Coordinates of C-alpha atoms in Angstrom, one line a residue:
M1 CA -59.2 -20.7 45.6
L2 CA -59.2 -19.6 42.0
H3 CA -57.0 -16.8 40.6
M4 CA -58.9 -13.5 40.1
V5 CA -57.9 -11.2 37.3
L6 CA -59.2 -7.6 36.8
I7 CA -58.7 -5.8 33.6
F8 CA -58.7 -2.0 33.6
V9 CA -59.3 -0.6 30.2
Y10 CA -58.6 3.1 29.8
N11 CA -60.5 5.3 27.3
A12 CA -57.3 6.3 25.7
K13 CA -55.0 5.1 22.9
S14 CA -51.5 3.8 23.5
D15 CA -49.5 5.4 20.7
F16 CA -47.0 8.2 21.4
W17 CA -49.1 10.9 19.7
N18 CA -52.2 10.2 21.6
K19 CA -50.3 9.9 24.9
S20 CA -48.8 13.3 24.3
L21 CA -52.2 14.8 23.5
D22 CA -53.7 13.2 26.6
M23 CA -51.0 14.6 28.8
T24 CA -51.5 18.1 27.4
H25 CA -55.3 17.8 27.7
K26 CA -55.1 16.8 31.3
I27 CA -53.0 19.9 32.1
I28 CA -55.0 22.4 30.0
S29 CA -58.5 21.2 30.6
P30 CA -58.7 18.3 33.1
D31 CA -62.5 18.6 33.5
T32 CA -63.1 17.7 29.8
Y33 CA -60.6 14.8 29.7
A34 CA -62.2 11.7 28.2
C35 CA -60.8 9.1 30.5
D36 CA -62.1 9.3 34.0
L37 CA -60.2 6.2 35.1
C38 CA -56.9 8.0 34.0
S39 CA -57.9 11.1 35.8
L40 CA -58.6 9.2 39.0
T41 CA -55.4 7.1 39.0
H42 CA -52.9 9.5 37.5
D43 CA -51.7 13.1 37.9
S44 CA -50.7 15.1 34.8
F45 CA -47.3 13.3 34.6
S46 CA -47.4 10.2 36.7
E47 CA -49.4 7.6 38.7
K48 CA -50.7 8.7 42.0
E49 CA -48.8 7.2 45.0
I50 CA -51.9 5.8 46.7
W51 CA -52.9 4.0 43.5
K52 CA -49.3 2.6 43.1
S53 CA -49.5 1.3 46.7
F54 CA -52.9 -0.3 46.1
K55 CA -51.6 -2.0 43.0
E56 CA -48.5 -3.3 44.8
K57 CA -50.5 -4.7 47.7
S58 CA -53.4 -6.1 45.7
S59 CA -54.3 -9.8 46.3
V60 CA -55.6 -10.2 42.7
E61 CA -53.9 -9.8 39.3
L62 CA -54.4 -6.4 37.8
I63 CA -54.0 -5.9 34.1
F64 CA -54.0 -2.4 32.5
M65 CA -54.8 -1.8 28.8
Y66 CA -55.5 1.1 26.6
K67 CA -58.8 0.9 24.6
N68 CA -57.0 0.2 21.3
E69 CA -54.9 -2.6 22.8
F70 CA -58.0 -4.2 24.4
L71 CA -60.0 -4.1 21.2
K72 CA -57.1 -5.5 19.2
K73 CA -56.7 -8.4 21.6
Y74 CA -60.4 -9.0 22.1
P75 CA -62.1 -7.7 18.9
R76 CA -65.5 -9.2 19.7
N77 CA -65.8 -7.0 22.9
K78 CA -66.7 -3.7 21.3
E79 CA -69.9 -3.3 23.2
Y80 CA -68.3 -1.8 26.3
D81 CA -68.3 1.9 27.2
F82 CA -64.8 2.9 28.2
P83 CA -63.2 3.2 30.6
V84 CA -64.3 0.0 32.2
I85 CA -63.0 -2.4 34.8
L86 CA -63.6 -6.0 33.9
Q87 CA -63.3 -9.3 35.8
E88 CA -61.9 -12.1 33.7
Q89 CA -64.2 -15.2 33.8
Q90 CA -62.8 -18.2 32.0
Q91 CA -62.9 -17.2 28.3
D92 CA -65.1 -14.1 28.9
F93 CA -65.5 -10.9 30.9
A94 CA -67.9 -9.5 33.4
I95 CA -68.2 -5.8 34.1
L96 CA -67.0 -5.2 37.6
I97 CA -67.2 -1.4 37.5
D98 CA -68.8 0.3 34.4
S99 CA -68.0 3.7 32.9
K100 CA -70.9 5.5 34.6
K101 CA -69.7 4.4 38.0
I102 CA -66.1 5.3 37.3
T103 CA -67.3 8.8 36.3
S104 CA -69.2 9.1 39.6
F105 CA -66.1 8.6 41.7
K106 CA -64.8 11.8 43.3
S107 CA -61.4 10.4 44.3
V108 CA -59.0 7.6 43.7
E109 CA -59.6 6.6 47.3
E110 CA -63.3 6.1 46.5
L111 CA -62.3 3.8 43.6
I112 CA -59.9 1.8 45.8
V113 CA -62.6 1.3 48.5
T114 CA -65.1 0.1 45.9
L115 CA -62.6 -2.3 44.4
Q116 CA -61.6 -3.7 47.8
K117 CA -65.3 -4.3 48.6
K118 CA -66.0 -6.0 45.3
I119 CA -62.8 -8.1 45.6
S120 CA -63.6 -9.2 49.1
T121 CA -67.2 -10.2 48.3
K122 CA -66.5 -12.1 45.1
K123 CA -66.6 -15.9 45.4
F124 CA -63.7 -16.9 43.2

């Protein structure tokens, strides 16, 4: 069996200033916050417990990156709409869950169920 790697790319930047603005935005106007993946997996101040538990128990490798980190490391991959969840495939990526689907999720539980189904059906 091969090793499966999923890369979660947030539609947010990693620097201190942007993290501070994001936290404030999530508190003041959560419905207009630009990163639906962040909104699903995190409360205003920390990661949701159910998400933490899913990550700890996952049978695949999960990598989390901010948009600016991803684009710096993989500059030729600018065509994605963020946030996005990618599956690493040799030297490339396949979209596992796109931005539109992430936006459609109503809860972190829905995201987890979808991920579990996709992971269990992948032939890797």
